[in-house]
JSON list of C-alpha atoms in Angstrom, two decimals:
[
{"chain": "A", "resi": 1, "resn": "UNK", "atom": "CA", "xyz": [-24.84, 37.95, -0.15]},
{"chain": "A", "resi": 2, "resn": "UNK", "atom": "CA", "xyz": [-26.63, 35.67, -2.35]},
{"chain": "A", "resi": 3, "resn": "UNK", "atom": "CA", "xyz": [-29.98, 35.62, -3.75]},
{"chain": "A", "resi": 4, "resn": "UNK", "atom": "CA", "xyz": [-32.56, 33.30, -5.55]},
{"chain": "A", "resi": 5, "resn": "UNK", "atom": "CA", "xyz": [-35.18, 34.85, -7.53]},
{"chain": "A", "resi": 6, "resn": "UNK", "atom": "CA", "xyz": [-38.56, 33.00, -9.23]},
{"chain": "A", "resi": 7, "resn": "UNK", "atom": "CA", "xyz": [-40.01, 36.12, -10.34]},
{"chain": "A", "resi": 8, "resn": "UNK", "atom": "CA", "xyz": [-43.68, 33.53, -11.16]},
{"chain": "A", "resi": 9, "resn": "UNK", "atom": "CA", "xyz": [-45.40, 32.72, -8.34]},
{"chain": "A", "resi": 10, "resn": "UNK", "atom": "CA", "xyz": [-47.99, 30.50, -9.69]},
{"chain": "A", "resi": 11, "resn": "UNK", "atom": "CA", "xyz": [-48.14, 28.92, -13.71]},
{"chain": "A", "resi": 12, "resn": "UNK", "atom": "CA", "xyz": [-50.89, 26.89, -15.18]},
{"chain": "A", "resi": 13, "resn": "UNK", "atom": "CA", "xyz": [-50.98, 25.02, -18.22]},
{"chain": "A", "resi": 14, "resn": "UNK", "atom": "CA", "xyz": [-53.07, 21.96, -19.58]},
{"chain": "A", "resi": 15, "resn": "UNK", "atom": "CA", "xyz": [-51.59, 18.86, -20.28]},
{"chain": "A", "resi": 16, "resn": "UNK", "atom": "CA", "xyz": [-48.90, 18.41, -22.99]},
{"chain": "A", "resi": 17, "resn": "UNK", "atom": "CA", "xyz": [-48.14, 21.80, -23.30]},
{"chain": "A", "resi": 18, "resn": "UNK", "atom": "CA", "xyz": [-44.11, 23.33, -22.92]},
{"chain": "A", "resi": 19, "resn": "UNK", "atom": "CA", "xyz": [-43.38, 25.50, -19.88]},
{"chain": "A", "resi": 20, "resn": "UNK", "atom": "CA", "xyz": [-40.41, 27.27, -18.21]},
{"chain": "A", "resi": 21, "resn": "UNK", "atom": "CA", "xyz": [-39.72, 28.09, -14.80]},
{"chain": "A", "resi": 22, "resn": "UNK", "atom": "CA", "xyz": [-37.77, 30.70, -14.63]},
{"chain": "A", "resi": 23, "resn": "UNK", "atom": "CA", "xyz": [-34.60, 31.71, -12.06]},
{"chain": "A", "resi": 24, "resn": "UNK", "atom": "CA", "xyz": [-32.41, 34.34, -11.63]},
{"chain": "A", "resi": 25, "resn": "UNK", "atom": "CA", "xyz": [-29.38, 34.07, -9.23]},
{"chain": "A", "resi": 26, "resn": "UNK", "atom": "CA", "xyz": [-26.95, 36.59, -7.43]},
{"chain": "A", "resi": 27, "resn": "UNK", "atom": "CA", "xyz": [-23.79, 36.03, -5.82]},
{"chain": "A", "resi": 28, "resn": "UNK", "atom": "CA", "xyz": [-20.23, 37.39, -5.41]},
{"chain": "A", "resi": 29, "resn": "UNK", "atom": "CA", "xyz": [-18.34, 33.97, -5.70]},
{"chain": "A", "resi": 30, "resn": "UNK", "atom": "CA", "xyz": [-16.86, 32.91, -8.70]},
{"chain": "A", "resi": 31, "resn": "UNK", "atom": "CA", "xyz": [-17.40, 29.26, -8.47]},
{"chain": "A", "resi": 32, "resn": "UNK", "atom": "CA", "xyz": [-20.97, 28.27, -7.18]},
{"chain": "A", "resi": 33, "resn": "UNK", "atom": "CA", "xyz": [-23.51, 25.48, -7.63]},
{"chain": "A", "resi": 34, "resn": "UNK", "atom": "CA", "xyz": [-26.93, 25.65, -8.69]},
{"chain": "A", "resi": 35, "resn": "UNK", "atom": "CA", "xyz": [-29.92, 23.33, -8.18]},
{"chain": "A", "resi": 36, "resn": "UNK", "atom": "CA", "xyz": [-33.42, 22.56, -8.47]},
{"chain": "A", "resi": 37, "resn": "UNK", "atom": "CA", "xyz": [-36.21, 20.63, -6.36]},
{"chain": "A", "resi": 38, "resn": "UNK", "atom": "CA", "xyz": [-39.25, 19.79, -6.89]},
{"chain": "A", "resi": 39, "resn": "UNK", "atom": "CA", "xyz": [-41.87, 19.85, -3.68]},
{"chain": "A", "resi": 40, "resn": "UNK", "atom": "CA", "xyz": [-44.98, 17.16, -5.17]},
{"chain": "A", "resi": 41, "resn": "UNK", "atom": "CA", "xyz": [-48.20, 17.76, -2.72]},
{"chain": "A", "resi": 42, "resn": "UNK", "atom": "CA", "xyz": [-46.93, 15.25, -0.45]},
{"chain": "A", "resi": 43, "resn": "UNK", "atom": "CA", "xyz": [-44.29, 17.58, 0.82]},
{"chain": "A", "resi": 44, "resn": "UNK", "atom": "CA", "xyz": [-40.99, 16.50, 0.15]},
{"chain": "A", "resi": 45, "resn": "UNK", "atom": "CA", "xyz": [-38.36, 17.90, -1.37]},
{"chain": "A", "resi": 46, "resn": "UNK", "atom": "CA", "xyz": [-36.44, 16.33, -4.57]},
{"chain": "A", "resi": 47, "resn": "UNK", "atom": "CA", "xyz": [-33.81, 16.35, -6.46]},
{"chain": "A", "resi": 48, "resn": "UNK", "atom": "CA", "xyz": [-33.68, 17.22, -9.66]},
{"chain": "A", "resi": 49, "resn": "UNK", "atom": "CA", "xyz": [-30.24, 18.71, -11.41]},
{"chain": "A", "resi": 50, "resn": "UNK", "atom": "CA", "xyz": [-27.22, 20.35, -10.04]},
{"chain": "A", "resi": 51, "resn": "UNK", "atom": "CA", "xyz": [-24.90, 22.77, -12.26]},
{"chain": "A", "resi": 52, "resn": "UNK", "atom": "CA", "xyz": [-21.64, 23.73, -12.30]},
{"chain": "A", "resi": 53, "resn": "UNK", "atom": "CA", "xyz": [-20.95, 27.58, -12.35]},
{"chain": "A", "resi": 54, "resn": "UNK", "atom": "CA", "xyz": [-18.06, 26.94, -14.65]},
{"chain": "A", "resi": 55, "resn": "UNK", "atom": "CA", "xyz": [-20.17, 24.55, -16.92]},
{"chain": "A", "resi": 56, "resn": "UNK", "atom": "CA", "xyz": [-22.90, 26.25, -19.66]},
{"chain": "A", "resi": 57, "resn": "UNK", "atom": "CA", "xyz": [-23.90, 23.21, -21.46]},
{"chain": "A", "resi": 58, "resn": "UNK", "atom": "CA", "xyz": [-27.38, 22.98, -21.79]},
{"chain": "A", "resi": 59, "resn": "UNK", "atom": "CA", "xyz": [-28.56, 19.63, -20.38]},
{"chain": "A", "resi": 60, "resn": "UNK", "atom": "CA", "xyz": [-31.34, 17.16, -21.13]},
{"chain": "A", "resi": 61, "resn": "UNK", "atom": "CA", "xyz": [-33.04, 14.55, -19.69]},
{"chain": "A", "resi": 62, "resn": "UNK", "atom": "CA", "xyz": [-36.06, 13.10, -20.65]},
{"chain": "A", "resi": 63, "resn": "UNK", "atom": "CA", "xyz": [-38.95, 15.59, -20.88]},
{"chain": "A", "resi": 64, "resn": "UNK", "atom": "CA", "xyz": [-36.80, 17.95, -18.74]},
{"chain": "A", "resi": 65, "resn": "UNK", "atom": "CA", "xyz": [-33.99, 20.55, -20.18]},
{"chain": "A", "resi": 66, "resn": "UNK", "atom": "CA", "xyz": [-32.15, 23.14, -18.11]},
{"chain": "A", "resi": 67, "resn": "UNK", "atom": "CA", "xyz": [-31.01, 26.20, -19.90]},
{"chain": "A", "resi": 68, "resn": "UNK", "atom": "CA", "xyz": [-27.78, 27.86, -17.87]},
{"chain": "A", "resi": 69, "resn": "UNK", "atom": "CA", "xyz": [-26.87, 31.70, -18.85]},
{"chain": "A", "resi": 70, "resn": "UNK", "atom": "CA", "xyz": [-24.04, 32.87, -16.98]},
{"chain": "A", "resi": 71, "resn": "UNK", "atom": "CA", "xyz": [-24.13, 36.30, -19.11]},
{"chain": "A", "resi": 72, "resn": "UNK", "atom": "CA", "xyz": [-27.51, 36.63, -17.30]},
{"chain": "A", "resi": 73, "resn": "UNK", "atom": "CA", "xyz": [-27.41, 34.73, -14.20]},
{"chain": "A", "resi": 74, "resn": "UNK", "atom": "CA", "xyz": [-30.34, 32.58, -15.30]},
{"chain": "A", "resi": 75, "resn": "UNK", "atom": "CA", "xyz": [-30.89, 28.96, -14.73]},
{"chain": "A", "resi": 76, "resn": "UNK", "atom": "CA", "xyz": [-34.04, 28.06, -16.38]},
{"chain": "A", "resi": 77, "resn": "UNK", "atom": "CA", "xyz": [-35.70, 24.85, -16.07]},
{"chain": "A", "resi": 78, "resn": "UNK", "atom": "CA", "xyz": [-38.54, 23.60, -18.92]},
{"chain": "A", "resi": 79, "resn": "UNK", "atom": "CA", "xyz": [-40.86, 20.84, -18.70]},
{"chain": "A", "resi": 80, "resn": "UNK", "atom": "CA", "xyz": [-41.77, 19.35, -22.41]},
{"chain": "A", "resi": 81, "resn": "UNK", "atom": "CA", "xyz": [-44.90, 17.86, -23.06]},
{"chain": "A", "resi": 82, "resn": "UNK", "atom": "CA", "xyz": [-46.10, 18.82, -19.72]},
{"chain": "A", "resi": 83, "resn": "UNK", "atom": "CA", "xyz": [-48.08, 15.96, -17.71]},
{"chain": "A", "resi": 84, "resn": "UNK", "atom": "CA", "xyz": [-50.63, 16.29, -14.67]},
{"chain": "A", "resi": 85, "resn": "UNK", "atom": "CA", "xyz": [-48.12, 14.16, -12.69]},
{"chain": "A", "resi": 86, "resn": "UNK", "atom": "CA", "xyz": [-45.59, 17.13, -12.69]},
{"chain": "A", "resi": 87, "resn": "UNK", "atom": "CA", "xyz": [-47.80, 19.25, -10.95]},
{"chain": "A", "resi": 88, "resn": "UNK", "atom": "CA", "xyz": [-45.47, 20.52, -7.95]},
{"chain": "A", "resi": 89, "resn": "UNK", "atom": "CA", "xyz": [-44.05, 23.31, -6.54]},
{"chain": "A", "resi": 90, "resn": "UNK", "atom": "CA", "xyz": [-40.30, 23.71, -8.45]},
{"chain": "A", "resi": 91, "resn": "UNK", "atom": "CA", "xyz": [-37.35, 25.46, -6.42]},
{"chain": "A", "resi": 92, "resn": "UNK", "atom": "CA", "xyz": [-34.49, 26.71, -7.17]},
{"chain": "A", "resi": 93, "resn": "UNK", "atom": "CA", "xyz": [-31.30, 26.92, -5.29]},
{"chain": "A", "resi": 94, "resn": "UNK", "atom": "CA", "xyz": [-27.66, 28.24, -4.94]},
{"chain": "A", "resi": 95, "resn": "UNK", "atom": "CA", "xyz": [-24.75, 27.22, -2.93]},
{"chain": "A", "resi": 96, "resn": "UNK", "atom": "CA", "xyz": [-21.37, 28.50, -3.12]},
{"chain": "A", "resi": 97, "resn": "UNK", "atom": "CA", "xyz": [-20.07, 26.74, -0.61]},
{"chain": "A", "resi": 98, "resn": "UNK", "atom": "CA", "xyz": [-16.63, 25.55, -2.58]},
{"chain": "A", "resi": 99, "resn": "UNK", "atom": "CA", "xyz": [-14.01, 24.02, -0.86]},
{"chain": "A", "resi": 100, "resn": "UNK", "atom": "CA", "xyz": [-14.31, 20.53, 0.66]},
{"chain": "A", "resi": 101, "resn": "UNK", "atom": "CA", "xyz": [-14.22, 21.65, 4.15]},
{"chain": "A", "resi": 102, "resn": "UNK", "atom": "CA", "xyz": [-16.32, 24.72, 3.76]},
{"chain": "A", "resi": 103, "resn": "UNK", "atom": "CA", "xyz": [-19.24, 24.60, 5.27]},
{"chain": "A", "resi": 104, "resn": "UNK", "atom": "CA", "xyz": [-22.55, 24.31, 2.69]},
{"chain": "A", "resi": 105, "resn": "UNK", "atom": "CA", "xyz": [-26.09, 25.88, 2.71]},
{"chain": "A", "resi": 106, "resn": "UNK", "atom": "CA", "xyz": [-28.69, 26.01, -0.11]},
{"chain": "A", "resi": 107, "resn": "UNK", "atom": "CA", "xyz": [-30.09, 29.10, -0.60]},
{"chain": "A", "resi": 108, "resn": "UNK", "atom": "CA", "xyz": [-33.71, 28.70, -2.18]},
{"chain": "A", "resi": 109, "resn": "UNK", "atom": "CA", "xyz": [-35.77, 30.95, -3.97]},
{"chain": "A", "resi": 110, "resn": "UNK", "atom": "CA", "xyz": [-39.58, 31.58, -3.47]},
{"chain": "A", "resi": 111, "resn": "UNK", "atom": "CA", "xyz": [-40.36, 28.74, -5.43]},
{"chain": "A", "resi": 112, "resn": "UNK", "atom": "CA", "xyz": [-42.95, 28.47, -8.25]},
{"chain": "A", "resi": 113, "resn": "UNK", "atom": "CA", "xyz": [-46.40, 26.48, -7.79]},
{"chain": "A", "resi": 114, "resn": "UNK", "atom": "CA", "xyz": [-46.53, 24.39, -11.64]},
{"chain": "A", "resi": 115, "resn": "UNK", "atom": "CA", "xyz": [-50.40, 22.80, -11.86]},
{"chain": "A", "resi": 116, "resn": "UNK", "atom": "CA", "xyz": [-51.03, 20.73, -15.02]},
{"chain": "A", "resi": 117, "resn": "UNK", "atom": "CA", "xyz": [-54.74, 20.45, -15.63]},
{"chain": "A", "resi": 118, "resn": "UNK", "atom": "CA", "xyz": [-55.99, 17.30, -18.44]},
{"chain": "B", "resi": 1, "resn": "UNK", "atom": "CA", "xyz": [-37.17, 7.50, -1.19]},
{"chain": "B", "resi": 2, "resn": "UNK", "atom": "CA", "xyz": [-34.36, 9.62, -0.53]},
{"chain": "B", "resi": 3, "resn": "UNK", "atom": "CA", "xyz": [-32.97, 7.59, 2.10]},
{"chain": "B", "resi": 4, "resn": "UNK", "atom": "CA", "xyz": [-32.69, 9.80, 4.52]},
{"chain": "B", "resi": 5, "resn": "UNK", "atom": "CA", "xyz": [-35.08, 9.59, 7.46]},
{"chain": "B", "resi": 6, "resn": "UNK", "atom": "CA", "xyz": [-37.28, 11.98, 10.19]},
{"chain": "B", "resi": 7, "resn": "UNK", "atom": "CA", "xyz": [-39.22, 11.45, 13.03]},
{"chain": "B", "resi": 8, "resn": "UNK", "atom": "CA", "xyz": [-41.74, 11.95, 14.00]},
{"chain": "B", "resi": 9, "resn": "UNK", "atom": "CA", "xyz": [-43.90, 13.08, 11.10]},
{"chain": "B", "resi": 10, "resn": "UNK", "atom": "CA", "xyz": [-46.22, 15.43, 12.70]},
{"chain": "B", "resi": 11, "resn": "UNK", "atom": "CA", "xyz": [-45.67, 17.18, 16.31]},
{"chain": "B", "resi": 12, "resn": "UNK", "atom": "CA", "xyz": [-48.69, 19.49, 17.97]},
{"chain": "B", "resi": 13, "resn": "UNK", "atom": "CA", "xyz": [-47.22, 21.01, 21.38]},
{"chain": "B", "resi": 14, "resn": "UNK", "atom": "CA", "xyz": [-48.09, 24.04, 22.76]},
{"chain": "B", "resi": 15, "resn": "UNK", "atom": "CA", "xyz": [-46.53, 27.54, 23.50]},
{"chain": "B", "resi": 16, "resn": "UNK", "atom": "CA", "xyz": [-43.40, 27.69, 25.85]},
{"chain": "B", "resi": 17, "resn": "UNK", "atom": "CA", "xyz": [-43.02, 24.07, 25.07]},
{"chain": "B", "resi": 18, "resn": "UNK", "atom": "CA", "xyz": [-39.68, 22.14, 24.01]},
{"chain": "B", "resi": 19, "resn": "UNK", "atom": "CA", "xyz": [-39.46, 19.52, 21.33]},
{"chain": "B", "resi": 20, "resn": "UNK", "atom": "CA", "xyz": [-36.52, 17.48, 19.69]},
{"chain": "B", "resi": 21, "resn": "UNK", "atom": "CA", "xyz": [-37.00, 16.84, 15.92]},
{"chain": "B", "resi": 22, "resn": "UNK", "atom": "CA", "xyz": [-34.38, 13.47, 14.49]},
{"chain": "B", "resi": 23, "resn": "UNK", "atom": "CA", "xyz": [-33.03, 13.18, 11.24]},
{"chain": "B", "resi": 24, "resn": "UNK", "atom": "CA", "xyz": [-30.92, 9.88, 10.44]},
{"chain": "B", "resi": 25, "resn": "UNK", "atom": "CA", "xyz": [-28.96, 10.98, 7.24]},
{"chain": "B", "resi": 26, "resn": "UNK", "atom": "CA", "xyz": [-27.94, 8.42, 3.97]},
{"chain": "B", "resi": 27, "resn": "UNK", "atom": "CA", "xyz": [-26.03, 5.86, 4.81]},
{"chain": "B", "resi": 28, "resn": "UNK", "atom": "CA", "xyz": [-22.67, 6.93, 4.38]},
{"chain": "B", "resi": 29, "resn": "UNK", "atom": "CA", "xyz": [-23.55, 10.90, 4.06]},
{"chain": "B", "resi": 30, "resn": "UNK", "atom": "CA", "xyz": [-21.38, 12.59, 6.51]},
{"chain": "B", "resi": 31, "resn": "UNK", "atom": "CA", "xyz": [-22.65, 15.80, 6.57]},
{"chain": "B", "resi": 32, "resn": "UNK", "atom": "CA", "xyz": [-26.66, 17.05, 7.87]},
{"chain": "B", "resi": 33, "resn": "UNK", "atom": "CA", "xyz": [-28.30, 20.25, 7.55]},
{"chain": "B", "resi": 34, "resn": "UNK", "atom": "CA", "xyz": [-31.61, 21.95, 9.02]},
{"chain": "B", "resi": 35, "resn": "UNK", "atom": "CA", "xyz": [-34.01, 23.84, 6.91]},
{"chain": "B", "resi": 36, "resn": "UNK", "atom": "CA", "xyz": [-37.31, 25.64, 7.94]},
{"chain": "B", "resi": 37, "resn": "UNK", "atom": "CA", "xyz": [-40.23, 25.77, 5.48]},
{"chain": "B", "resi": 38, "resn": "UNK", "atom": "CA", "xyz": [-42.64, 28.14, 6.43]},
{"chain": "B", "resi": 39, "resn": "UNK", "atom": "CA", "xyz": [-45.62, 30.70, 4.52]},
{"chain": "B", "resi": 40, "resn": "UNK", "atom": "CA", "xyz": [-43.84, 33.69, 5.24]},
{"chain": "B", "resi": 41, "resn": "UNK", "atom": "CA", "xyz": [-40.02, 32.77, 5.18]},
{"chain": "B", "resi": 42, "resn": "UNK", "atom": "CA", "xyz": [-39.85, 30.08, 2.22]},
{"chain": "B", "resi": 43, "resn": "UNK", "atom": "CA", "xyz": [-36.96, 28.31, 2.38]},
{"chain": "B", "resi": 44, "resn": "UNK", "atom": "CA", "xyz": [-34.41, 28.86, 4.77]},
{"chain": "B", "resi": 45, "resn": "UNK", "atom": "CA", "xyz": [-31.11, 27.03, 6.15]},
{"chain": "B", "resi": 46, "resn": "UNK", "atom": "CA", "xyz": [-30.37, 26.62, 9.69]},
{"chain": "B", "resi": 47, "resn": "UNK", "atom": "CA", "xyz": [-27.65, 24.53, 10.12]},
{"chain": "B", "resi": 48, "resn": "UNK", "atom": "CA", "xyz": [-24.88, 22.35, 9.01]},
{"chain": "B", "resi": 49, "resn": "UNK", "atom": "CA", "xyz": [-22.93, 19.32, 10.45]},
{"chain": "B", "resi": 50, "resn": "UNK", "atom": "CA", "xyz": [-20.35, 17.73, 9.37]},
{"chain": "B", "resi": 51, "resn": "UNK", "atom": "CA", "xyz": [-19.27, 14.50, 10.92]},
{"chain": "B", "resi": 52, "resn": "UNK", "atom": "CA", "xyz": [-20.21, 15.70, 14.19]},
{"chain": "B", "resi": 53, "resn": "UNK", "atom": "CA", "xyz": [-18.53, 19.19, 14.40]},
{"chain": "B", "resi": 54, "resn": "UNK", "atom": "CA", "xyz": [-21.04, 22.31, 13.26]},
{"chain": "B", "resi": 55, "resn": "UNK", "atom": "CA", "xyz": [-19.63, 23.68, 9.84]},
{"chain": "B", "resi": 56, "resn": "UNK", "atom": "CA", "xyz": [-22.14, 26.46, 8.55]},
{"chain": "B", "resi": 57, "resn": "UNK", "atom": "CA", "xyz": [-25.16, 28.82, 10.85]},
{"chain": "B", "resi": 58, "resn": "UNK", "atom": "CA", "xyz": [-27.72, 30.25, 9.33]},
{"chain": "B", "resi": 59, "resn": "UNK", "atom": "CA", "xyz": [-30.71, 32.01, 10.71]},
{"chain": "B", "resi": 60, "resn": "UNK", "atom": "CA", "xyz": [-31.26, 29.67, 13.56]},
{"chain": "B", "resi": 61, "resn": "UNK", "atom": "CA", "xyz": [-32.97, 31.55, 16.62]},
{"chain": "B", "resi": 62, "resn": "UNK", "atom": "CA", "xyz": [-30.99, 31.71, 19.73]},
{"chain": "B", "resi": 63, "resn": "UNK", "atom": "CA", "xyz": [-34.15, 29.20, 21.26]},
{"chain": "B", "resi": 64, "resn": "UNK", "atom": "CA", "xyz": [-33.18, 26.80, 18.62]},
{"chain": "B", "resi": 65, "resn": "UNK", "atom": "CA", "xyz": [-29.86, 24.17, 19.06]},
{"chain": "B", "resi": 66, "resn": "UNK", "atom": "CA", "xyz": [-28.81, 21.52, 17.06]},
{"chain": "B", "resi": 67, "resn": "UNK", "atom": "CA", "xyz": [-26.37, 18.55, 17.65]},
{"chain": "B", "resi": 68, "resn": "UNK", "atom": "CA", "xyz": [-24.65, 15.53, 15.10]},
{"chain": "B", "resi": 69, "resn": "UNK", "atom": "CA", "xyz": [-23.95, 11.91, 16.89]},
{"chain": "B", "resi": 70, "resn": "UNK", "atom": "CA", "xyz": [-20.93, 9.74, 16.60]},
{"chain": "B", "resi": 71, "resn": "UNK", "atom": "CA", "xyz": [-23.74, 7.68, 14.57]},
{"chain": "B", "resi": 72, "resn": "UNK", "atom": "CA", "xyz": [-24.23, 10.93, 12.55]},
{"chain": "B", "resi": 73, "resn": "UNK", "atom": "CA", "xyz": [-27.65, 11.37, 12.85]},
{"chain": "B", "resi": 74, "resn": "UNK", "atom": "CA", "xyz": [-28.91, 14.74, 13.65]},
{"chain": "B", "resi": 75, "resn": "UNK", "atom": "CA", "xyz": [-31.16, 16.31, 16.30]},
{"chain": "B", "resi": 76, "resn": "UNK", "atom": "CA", "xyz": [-32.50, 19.61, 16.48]},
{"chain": "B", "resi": 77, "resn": "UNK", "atom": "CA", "xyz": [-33.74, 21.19, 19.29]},
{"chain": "B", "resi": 78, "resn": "UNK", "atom": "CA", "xyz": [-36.50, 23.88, 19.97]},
{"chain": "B", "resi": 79, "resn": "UNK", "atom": "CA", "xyz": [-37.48, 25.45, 22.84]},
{"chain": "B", "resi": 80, "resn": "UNK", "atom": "CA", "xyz": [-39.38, 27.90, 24.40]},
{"chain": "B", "resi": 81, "resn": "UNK", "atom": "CA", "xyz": [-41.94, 27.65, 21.14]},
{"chain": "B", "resi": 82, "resn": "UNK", "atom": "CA", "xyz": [-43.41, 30.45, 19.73]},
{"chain": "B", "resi": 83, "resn": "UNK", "atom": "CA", "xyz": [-46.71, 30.60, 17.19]},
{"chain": "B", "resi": 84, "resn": "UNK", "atom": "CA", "xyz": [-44.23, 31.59, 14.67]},
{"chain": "B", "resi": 85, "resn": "UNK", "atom": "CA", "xyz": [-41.94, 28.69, 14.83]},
{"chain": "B", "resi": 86, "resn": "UNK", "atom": "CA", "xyz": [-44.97, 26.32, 13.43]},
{"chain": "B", "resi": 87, "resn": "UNK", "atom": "CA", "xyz": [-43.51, 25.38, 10.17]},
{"chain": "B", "resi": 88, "resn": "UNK", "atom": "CA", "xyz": [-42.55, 22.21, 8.37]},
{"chain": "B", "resi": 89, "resn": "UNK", "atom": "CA", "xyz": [-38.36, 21.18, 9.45]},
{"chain": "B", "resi": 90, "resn": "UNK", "atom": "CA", "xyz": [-36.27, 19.49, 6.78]},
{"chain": "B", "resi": 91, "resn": "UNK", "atom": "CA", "xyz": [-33.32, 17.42, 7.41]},
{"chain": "B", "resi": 92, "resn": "UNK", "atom": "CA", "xyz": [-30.70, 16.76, 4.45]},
{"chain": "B", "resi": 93, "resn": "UNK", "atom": "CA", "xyz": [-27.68, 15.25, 4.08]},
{"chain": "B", "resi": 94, "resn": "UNK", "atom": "CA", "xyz": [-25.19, 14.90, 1.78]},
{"chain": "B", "resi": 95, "resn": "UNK", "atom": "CA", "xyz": [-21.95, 12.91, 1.29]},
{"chain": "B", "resi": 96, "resn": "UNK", "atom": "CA", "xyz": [-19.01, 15.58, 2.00]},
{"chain": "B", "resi": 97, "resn": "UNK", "atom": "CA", "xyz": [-19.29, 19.19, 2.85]},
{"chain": "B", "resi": 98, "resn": "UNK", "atom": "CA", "xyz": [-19.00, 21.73, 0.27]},
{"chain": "B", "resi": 99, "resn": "UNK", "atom": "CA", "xyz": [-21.56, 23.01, -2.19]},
{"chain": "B", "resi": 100, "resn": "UNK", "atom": "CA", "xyz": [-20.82, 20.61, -4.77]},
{"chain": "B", "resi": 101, "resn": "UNK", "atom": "CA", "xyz": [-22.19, 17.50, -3.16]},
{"chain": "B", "resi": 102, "resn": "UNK", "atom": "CA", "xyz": [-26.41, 17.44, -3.85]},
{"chain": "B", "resi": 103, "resn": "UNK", "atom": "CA", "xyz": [-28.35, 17.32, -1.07]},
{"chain": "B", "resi": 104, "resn": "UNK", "atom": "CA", "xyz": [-30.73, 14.90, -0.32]},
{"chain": "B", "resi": 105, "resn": "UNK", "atom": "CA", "xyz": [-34.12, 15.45, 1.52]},
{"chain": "B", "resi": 106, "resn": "UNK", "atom": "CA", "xyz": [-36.57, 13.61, 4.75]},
{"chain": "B", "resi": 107, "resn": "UNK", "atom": "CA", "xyz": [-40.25, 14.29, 4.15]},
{"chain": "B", "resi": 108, "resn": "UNK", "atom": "CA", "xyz": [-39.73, 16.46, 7.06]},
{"chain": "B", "resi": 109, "resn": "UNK", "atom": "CA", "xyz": [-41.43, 17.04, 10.37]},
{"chain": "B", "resi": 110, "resn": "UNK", "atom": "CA", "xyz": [-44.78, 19.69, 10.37]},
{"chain": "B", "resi": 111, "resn": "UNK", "atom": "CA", "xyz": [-44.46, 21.39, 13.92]},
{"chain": "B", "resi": 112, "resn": "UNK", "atom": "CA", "xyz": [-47.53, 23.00, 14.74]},
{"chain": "B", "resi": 113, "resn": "UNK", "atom": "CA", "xyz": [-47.27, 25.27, 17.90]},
{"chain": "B", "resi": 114, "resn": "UNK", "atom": "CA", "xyz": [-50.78, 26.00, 19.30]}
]
């Protein structure tokens, strides 16, 4: 079975200042995906970065860096310089559906509510 | 704009009804999933197409059918509504099956069941 776990429910932080969402993942498979979205107020859901199980590099991009931990099953995503505009609700999600014609489903964790106050 | 489309936006219907929620996927995704959002659930997947044949089942209620058009878009099916199936329906799509392929979002349709 897998499992998605964002152990905070709700963070809030003024403008400018660092913060990490946290995620902790389970599953059996070997080779697995992992993702995260971001829900704004207006309800969708978006795209943000997907990892490779088989890939640790860190990654970067822009005022965004994802910090991958296989040793701990963590996929941690921080926001630098935080800004009111990134005020959302932040998902995380795993999918180890692997070969090209297996079938595919994201499986999502509770999600954490981020609000940026000026 | 993730390019891929739902209709309609909002649906209000009432208990013991039936409703059909559309997705049209990216242009040239093949493949279209289902996912309920609701307060107590989160999250969760319902179902997968993949150029017209069903690939993956979730936890999709025995009320609740899906189908995938030679055109590829998507249609999901609910009957027999319940208050509990109020909750906002997601349609994705993505390019190929398998987990590696991102997949990409409609604003989704809010169902409220009164």
């Amino acid at each position: 079975a897998q499992k998605v776990t964002q152990a905070q429910t709700e963070i809030s932080v003024v403008e400018k200042e660092d913060v990490t969402l946290d995620c902790v993942y389970e599953t059996r498979d070997t080779t697995y995906y992992l993702f995260w979205y971001k829900q704004p107020p207006s309800g969708e859901l978006v795209f943000l970065i997907r990892r490779n199980s088989f890939d640790e590099q860190n990654e970067i991009s822009g005022r965004y860096s994802w910090n991958f931990q296989k040793s701990t099953s963590s996929f941690n995503f921080t926001i630098t310089a935080s800004q009111v505009v990134d005020s959302a609700v932040y998902f995380c999600a795993l999918n180890s559906g692997i070969g090209e014609t297996s079938g595919s489903r994201l499986t999502f964790g509770e999600g954490t509510q981020l609000t940026v106050n000026p | 704009d993730s390019g891929v489309t739902q209709t309609p936006k909002h649906l209000i219907t009432a208990t013991g009804q039936r409703v059909t929620l559309r997705c049209s996927p990216r242009s040239g995704d093949l493949s279209v999933y289902w996912y309920q959002q609701s307060l107590d659930q989160g999250l969760q997947f319902l179902i997968q197409y993949y150029n017209g044949e069903e690939r993956a089942k979730g936890n999709i209620l025995e009320r609740f059918s899906a189908q995938q058009f030679p055109d590829l878009h998507s249609e999901l099916n609910l009957s027999s509504l319940e208050l509990g199936d109020s909750a906002l329906y997601f349609c994705a799509s993505s390019v190929e099956t398998g987990g590696r392929h991102e997949q990409y979002f409609g604003p989704g349709t809010r169902l409220t069941v009164t």
